[in-house]
Tab-separated table of C-alpha atoms in Angstrom:
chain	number	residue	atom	x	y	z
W	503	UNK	CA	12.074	6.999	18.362
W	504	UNK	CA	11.103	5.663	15.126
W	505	UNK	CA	7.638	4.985	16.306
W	506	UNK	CA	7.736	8.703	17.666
W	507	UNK	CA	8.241	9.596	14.035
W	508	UNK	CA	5.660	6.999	12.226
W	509	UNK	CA	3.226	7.996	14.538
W	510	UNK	CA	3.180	12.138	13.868
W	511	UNK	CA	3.804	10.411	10.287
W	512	UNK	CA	0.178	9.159	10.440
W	513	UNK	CA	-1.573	12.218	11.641
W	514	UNK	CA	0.265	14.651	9.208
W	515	UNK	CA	-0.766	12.146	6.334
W	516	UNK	CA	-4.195	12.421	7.329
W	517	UNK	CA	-4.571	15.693	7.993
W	518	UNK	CA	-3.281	16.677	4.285
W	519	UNK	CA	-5.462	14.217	2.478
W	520	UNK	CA	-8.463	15.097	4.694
W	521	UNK	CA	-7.489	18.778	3.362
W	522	UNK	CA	-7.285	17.876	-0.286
W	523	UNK	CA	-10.376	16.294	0.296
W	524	UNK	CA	-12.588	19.179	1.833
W	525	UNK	CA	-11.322	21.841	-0.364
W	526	UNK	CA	-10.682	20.129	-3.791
W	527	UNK	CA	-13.937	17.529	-3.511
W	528	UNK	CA	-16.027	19.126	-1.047
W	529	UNK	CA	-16.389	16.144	1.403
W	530	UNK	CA	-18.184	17.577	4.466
W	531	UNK	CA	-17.858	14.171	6.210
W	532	UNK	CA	-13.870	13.827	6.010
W	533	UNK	CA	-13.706	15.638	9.144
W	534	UNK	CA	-16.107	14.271	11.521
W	535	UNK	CA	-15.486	10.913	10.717
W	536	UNK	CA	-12.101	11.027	11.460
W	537	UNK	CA	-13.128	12.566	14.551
W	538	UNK	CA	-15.198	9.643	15.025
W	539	UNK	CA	-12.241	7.644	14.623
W	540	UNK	CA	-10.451	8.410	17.429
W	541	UNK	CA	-13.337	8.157	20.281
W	542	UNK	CA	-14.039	4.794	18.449
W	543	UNK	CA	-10.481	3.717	18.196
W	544	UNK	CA	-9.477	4.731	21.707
W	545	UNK	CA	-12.709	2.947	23.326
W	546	UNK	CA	-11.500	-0.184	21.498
W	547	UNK	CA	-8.155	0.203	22.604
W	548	UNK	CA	-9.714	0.007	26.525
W	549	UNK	CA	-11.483	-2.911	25.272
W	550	UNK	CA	-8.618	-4.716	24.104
W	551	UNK	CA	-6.470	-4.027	27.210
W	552	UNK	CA	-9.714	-5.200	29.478
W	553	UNK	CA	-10.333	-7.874	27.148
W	554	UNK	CA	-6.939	-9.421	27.383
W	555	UNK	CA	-6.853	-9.205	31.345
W	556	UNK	CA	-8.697	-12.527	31.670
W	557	UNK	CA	-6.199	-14.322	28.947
W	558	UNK	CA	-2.953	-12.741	30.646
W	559	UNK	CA	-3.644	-13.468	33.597
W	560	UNK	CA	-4.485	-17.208	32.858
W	561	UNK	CA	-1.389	-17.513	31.089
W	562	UNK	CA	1.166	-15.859	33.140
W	563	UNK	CA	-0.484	-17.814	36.204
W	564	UNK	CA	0.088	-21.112	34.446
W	565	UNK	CA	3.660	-20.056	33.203
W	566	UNK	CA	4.360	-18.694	37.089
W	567	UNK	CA	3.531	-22.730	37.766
W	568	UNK	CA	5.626	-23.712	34.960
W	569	UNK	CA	8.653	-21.363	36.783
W	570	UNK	CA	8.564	-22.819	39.737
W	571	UNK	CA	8.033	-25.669	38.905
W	572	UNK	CA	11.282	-25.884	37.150
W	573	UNK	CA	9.696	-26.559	33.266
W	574	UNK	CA	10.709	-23.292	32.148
W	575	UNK	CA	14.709	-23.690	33.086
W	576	UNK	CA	14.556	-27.081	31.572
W	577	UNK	CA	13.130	-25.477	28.246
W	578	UNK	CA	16.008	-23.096	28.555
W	579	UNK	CA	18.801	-25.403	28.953
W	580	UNK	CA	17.792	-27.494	26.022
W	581	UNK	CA	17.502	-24.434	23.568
W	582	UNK	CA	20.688	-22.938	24.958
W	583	UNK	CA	22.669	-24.272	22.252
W	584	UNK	CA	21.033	-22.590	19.672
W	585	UNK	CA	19.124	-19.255	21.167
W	586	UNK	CA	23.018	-18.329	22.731
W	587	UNK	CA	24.275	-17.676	18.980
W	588	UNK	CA	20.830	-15.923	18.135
W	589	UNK	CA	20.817	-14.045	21.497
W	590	UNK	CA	24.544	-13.328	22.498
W	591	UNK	CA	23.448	-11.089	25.484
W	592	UNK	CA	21.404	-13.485	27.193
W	593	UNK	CA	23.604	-15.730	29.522
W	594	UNK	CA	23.232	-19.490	28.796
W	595	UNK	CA	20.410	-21.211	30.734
W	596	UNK	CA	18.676	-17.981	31.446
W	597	UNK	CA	14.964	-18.834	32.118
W	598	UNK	CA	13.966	-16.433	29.478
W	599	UNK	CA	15.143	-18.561	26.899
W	600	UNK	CA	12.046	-21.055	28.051
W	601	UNK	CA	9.570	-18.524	28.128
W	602	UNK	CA	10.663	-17.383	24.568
W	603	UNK	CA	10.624	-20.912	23.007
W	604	UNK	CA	7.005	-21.060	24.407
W	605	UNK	CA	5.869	-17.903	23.134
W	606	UNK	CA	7.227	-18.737	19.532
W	607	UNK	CA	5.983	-22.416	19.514
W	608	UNK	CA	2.156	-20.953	20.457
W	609	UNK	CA	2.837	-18.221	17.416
W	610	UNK	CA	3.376	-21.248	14.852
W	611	UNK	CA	0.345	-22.932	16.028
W	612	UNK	CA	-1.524	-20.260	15.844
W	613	UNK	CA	-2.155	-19.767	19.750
W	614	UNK	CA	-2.382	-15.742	19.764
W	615	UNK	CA	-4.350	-15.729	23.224
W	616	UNK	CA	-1.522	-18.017	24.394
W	617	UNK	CA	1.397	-16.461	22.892
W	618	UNK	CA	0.919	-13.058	23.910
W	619	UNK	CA	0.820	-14.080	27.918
W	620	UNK	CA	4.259	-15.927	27.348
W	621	UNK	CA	5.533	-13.215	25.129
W	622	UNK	CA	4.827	-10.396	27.391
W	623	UNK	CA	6.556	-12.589	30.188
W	624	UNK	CA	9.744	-13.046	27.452
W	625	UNK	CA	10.033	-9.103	27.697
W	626	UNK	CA	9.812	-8.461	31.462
W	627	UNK	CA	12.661	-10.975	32.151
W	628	UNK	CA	14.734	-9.557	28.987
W	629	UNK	CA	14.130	-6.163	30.782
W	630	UNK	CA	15.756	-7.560	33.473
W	631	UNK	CA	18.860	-8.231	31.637
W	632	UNK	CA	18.766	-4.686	29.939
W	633	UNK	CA	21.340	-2.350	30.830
W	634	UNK	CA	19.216	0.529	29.582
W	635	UNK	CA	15.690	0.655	30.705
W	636	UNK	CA	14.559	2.917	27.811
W	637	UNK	CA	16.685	1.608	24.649
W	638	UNK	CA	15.371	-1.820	23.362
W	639	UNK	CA	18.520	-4.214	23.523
W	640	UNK	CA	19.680	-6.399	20.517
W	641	UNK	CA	17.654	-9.858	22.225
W	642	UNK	CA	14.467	-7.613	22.628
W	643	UNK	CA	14.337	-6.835	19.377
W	644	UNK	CA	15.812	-10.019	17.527
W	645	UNK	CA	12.762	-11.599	19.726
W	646	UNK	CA	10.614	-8.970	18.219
W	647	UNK	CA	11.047	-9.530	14.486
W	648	UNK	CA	10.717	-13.069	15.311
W	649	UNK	CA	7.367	-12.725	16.624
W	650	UNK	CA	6.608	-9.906	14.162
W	651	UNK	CA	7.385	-11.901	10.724
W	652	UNK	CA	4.493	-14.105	12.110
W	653	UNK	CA	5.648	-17.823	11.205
W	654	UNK	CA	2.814	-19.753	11.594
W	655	UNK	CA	2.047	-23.780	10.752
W	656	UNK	CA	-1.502	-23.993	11.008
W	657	UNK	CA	-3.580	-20.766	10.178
W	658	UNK	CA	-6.599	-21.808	11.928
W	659	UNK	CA	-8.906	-18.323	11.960
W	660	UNK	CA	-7.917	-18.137	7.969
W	661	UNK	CA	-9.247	-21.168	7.143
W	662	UNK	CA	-12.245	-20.654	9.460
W	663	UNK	CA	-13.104	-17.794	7.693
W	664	UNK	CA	-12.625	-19.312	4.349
W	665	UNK	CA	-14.876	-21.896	5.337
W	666	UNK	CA	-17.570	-19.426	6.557
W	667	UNK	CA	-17.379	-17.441	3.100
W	668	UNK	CA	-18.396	-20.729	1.429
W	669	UNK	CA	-14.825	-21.232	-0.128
W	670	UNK	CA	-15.286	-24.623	-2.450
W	671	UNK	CA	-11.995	-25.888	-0.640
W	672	UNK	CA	-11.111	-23.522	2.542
W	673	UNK	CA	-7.555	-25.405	3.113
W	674	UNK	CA	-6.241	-24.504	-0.213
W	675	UNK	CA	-4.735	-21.407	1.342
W	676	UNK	CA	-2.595	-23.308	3.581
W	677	UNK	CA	0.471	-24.674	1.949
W	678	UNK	CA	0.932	-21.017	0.496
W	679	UNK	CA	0.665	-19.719	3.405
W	680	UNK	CA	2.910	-22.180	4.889
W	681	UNK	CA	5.360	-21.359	2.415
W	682	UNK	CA	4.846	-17.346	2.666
W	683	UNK	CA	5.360	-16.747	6.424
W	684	UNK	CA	8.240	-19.246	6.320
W	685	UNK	CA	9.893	-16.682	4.149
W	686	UNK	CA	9.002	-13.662	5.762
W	687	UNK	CA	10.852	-15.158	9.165
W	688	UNK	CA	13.974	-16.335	7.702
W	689	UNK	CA	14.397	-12.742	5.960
W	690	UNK	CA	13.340	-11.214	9.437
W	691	UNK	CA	16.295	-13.821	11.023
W	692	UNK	CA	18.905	-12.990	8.940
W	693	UNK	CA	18.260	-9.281	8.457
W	694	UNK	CA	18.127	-8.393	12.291
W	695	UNK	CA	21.272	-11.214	12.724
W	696	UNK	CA	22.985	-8.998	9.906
W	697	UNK	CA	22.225	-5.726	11.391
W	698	UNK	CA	23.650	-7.022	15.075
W	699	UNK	CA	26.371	-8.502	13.445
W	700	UNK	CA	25.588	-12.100	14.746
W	701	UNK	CA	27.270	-15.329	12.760
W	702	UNK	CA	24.711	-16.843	11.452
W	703	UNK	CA	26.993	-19.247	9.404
W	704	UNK	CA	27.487	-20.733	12.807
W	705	UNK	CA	27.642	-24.768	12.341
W	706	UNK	CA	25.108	-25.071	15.295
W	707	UNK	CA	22.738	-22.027	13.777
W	708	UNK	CA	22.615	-23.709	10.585
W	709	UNK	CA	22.026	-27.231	11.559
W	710	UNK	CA	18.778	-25.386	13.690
W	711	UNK	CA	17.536	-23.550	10.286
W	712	UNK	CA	18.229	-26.758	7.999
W	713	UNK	CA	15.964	-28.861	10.630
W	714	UNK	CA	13.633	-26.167	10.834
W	715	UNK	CA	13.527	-26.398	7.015
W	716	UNK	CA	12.798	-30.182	6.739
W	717	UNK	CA	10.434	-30.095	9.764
W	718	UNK	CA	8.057	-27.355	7.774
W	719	UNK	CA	8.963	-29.565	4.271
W	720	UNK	CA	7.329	-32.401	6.356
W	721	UNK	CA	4.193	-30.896	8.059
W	722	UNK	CA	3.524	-29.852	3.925
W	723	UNK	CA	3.915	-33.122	3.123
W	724	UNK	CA	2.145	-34.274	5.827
W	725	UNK	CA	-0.757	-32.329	5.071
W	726	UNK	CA	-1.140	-32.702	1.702
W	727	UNK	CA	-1.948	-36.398	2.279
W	728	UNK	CA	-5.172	-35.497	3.827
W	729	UNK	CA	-8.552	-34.281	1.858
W	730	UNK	CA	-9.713	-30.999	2.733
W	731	UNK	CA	-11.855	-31.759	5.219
W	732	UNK	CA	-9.736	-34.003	7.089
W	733	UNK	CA	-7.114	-31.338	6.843
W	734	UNK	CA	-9.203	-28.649	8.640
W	735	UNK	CA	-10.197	-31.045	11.394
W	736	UNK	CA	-6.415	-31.665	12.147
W	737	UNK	CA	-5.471	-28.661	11.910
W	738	UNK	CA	-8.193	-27.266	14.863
W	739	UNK	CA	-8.079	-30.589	17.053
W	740	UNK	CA	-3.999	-30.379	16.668
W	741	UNK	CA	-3.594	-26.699	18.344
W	742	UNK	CA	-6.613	-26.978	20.925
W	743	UNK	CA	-4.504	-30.479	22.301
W	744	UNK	CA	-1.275	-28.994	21.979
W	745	UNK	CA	-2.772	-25.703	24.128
W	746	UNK	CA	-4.408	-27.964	26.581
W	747	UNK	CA	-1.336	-30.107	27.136
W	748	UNK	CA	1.319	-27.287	27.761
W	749	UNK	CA	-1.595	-26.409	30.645
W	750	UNK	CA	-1.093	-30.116	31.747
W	751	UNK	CA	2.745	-30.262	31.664
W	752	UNK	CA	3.005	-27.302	33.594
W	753	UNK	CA	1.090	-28.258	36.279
W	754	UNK	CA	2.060	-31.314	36.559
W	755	UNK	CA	5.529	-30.414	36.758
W	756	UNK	CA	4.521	-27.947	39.562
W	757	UNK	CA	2.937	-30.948	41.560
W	758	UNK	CA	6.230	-33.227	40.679
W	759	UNK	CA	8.173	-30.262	42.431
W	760	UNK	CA	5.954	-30.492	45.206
W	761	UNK	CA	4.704	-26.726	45.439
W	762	UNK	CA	1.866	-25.176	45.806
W	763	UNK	CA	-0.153	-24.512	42.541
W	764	UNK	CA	-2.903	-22.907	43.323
W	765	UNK	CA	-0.886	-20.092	44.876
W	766	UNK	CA	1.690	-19.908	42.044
W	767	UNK	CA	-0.912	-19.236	39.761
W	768	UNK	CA	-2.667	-16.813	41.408
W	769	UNK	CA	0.922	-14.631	41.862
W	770	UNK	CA	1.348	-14.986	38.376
W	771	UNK	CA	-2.362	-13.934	37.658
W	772	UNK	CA	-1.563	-10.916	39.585
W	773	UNK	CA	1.116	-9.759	37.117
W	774	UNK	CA	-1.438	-10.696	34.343
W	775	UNK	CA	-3.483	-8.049	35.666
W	776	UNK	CA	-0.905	-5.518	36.797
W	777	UNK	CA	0.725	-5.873	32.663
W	778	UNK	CA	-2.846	-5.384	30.632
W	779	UNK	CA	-3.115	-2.318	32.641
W	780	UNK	CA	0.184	-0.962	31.822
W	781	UNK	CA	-0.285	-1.681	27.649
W	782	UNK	CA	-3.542	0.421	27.445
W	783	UNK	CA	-2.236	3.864	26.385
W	784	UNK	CA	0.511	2.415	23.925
W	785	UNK	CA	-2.065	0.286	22.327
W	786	UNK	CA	-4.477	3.207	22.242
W	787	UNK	CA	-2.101	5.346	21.025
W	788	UNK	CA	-1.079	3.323	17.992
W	789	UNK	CA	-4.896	2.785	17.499
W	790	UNK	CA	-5.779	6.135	17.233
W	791	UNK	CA	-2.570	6.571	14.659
W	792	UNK	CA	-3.788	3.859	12.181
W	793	UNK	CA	-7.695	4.826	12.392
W	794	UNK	CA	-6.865	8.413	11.233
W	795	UNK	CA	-5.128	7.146	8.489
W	796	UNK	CA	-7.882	4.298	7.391
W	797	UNK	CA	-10.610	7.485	7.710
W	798	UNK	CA	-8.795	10.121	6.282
W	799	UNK	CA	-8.815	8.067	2.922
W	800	UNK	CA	-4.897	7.971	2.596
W	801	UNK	CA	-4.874	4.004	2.096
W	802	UNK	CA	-7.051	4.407	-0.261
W	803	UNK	CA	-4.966	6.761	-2.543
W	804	UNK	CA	-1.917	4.319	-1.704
W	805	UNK	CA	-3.572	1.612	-3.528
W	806	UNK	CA	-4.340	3.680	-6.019
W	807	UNK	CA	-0.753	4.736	-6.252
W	808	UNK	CA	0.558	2.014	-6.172
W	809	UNK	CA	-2.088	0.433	-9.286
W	810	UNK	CA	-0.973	3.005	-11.073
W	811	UNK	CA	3.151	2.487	-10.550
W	812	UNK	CA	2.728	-0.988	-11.222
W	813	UNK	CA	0.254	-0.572	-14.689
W	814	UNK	CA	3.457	1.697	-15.717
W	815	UNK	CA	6.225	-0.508	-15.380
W	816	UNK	CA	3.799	-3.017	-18.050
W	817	UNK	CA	3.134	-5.499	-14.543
W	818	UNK	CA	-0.130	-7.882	-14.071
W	819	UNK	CA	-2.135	-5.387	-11.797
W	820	UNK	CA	-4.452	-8.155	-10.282
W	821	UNK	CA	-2.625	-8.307	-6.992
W	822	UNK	CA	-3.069	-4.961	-6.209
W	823	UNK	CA	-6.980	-5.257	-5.085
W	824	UNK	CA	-5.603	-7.428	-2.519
W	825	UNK	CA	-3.044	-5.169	-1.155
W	826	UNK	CA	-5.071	-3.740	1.442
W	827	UNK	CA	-4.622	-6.453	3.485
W	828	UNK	CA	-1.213	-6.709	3.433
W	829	UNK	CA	-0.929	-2.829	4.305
W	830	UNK	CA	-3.224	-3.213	7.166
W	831	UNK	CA	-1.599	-6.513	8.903
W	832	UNK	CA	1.767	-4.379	10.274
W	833	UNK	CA	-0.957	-2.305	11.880
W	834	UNK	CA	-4.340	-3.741	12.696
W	835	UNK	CA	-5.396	-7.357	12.820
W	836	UNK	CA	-8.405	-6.986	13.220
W	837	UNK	CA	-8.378	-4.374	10.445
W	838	UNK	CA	-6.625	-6.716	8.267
W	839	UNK	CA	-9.007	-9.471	9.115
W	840	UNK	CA	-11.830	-7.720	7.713
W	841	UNK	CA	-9.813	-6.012	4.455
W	842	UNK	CA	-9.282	-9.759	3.814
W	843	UNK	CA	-12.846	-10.862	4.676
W	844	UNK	CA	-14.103	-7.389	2.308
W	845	UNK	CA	-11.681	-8.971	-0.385
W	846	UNK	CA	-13.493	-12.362	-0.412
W	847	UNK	CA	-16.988	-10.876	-0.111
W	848	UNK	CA	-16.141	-8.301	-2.769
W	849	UNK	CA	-13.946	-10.611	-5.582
W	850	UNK	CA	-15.176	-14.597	-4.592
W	851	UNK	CA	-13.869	-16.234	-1.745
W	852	UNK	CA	-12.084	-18.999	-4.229
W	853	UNK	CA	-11.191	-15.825	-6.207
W	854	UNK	CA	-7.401	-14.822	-6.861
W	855	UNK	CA	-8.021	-11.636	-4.838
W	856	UNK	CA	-9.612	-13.760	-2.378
W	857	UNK	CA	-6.983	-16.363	-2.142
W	858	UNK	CA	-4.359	-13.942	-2.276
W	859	UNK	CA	-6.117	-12.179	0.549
W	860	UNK	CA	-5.773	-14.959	2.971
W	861	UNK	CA	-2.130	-15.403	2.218
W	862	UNK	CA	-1.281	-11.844	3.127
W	863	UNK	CA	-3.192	-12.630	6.117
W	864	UNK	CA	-1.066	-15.327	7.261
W	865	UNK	CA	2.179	-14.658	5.950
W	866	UNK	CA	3.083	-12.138	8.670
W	867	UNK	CA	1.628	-10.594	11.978
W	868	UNK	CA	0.447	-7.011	13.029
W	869	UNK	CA	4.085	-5.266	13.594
W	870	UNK	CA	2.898	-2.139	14.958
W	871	UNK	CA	0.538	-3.545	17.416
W	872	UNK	CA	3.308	-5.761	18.794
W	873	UNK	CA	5.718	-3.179	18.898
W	874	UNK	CA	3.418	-1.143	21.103
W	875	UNK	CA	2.069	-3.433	23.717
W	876	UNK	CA	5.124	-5.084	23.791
W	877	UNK	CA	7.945	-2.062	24.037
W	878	UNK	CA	4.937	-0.715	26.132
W	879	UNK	CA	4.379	-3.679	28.939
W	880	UNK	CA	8.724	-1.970	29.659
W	881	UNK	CA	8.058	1.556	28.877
W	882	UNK	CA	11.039	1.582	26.302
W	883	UNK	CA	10.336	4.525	24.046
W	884	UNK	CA	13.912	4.311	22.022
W	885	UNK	CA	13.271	1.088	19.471
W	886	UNK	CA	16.152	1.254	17.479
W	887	UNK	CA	16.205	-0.558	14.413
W	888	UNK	CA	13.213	-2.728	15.412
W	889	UNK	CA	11.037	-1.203	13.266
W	890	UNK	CA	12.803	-1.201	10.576
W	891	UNK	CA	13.798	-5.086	10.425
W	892	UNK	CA	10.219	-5.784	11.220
W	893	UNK	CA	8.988	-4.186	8.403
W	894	UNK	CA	11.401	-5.795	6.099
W	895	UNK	CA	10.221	-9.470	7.627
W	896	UNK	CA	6.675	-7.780	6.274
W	897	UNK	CA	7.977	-6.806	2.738
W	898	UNK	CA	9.715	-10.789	2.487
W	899	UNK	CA	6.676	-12.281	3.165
W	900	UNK	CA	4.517	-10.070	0.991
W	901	UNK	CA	6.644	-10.498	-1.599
W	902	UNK	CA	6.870	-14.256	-1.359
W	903	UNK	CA	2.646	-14.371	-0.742
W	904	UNK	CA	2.290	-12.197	-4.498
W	905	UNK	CA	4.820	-14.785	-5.849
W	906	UNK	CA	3.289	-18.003	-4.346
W	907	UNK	CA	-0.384	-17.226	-5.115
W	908	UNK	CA	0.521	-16.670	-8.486
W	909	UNK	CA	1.866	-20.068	-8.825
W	910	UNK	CA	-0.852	-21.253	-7.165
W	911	UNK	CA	-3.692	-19.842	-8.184
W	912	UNK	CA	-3.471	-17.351	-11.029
């Protein structure tokens, strides 16, 4: 439902601006290139969809082998402990809790061609366990936010495109970054915990977060040890052997449980297909939604807006060029991608803006979009408070990327 509502949210807020713009200022163009919009939006929406038919069906084959061949349940069984107080619905050793840990541990490495297989896979077996095929249960959407708030350990595509702007040091982004998204998940953790009233003073929750605390307090470490270039070599040859070697366990524990591997892949493959086909009108729909908004102007005069609140209240304004980015990532990556690559051609790649940029672009992940392919691979139309917790793991980690970079690098 809330989608329902953001969506006819976007349209009416383009519609008016494009209004105020034809009448007041005489722009011809508002019009047609909204128009434009659309036809563009919706034929990259197809394109998408077909485009991630190949990498879905690669990775639910190989997670089909991992399934059978019993990887998957022992994943499960190990995380029990933990996931059980996170997701009270799911019953303990469910196989789900394997694909989730999978999908989560390709998010932090920045894996998005492999996460979104595994996480699309996480949603058809929590589907399963859902009582009501159209309502999003409490462990879809706790699984959501966590996905959503984006925590990632090594941004690889930011500091790629750092590097290709001719930033002086590329990896200087990183430990913000680091720092940023780590927020952004916590506050989407305990937010969703304290709106499904789980314990999250738990002794076995909080021994999880304090580990997960050190463990990110030691990658930092860990990383700053190493000169820049070092550091961005690492970084790349650390998630491509990480990626290759979940392909490796799996099928070799499909050959240790002596089945057939070939086959299994190719049934999993099969649902690869049968799920990219299924996502391709949510994922135009929300498409069409944000392009409306981006060519009716209205982010635009939300910058401004906001430049103006800020300048008011006697606040340092020089964030506020960067803000596009952050606005964009709950709806478009790709969108955000190139508000942050416009920020670094515009301002200096080594600029604040610049810097500040790339933050935003790590510090959380394209809510909207996930929301709609992955509500949409189920059909559930009724999201509850998804949304809403989601967007609040966004505000944390915006919040903590202004902060940060101004420590950093202001």
């Amino acid at each position: 439902m809330a989608l329902n509502y953001i969506w006819i949210a976007f349209f009416v807020i383009a519609f008016v601006i494009a209004l105020i713009k034809l009448i007041f200022f005489g722009d011809m163009d508002v019009f047609p290139a909204i128009m434009n919009s659309t036809f563009d939006s919706a034929k990259t929406g197809f394109e998408i969809s077909l485009g991630l038919t190949g990498v879905l069906s690669l990775w639910m084959g190989i997670m089909k082998i991992g399934e059978k061949g019993g990887l998957i349940n022992l994943f499960a069984r190990w995380l029990s402990p933990v996931l059980c107080k996170i997701f009270p619905e799911i019953p303990q050793g469910h196989p789900v809790m394997g694909t989730m840990f999978m999908n989560i541990s390709a998010n932090m490495l920045g894996l998005d061609n492999a996460a979104t297989p595994m996480g699309l896979k996480a949603m058809e077996q929590l589907q399963e366990l859902n009582t009501k095929k159209d309502t999003a249960s409490n462990s879809m959407i706790m699984f959501l936010v966590l996905n959503t708030s984006g925590l990632t350990l090594i941004p690889v595509s930011v500091l790629t495109f750092r590097a290709q702007m001719g930033a002086a040091q590329p990896t200087d982004v990183f430990i913000p970054i680091l720092i940023a998204t780590f927020f952004s998940t916590l506050a989407g953790l305990l937010v969703t915990c304290a709106v499904q009233k789980v314990n999250i003073f738990n002794r076995t929750l909080m021994l999880f977060l304090l580990s997960l605390c050190a463990i990110v307090a030691l990658i930092i470490w860990g990383f700053c040890m190493m000169d820049a270039d070092t550091m961005n070599t690492m970084s790349a040859l650390a998630a491509n052997v990480i990626l290759f070697s979940v392909i490796m366990l799996f099928i070799l524990s499909g050959v240790f449980k002596k089945i057939n591997v070939y086959d299994a892949f190719i049934e999993g493959a099969k649902d690869g297909f049968g799920t990219a086909i299924r996502i391709i009108p949510y994922l135009i729909a929300i498409l069409v939604g944000i392009a409306v908004l981006r060519a009716s102007g209205a982010l635009d005069a939300i910058i401004d807006g906001i430049a103006w609140i800020v300048g008011c209240c006697g606040l340092d304004t020089d964030f506020v060029a960067a803000l596009p980015t952050a606005i964009m990532k709950p709806l478009s990556g790709s969108g955000a991608r190139g508000m942050m690559v416009d920020a670094m051609q515009t301002f200096g790649a080594d600029s604040f803006v610049g810097r500040l940029a790339c933050v935003f672009q790590g510090s959380t992940d394209t809510t909207f979009y996930i929301l709609a392919v992955y509500f949409g691979s189920v059909a559930i139309r009724k999201t509850r408070h998804a949304v809403t917790c989601g967007l609040l793991a966004d505000l944390a980690g915006i919040l903590a990327a202004i902060f940060i970079s101004y420590i950093f690098f202001h």
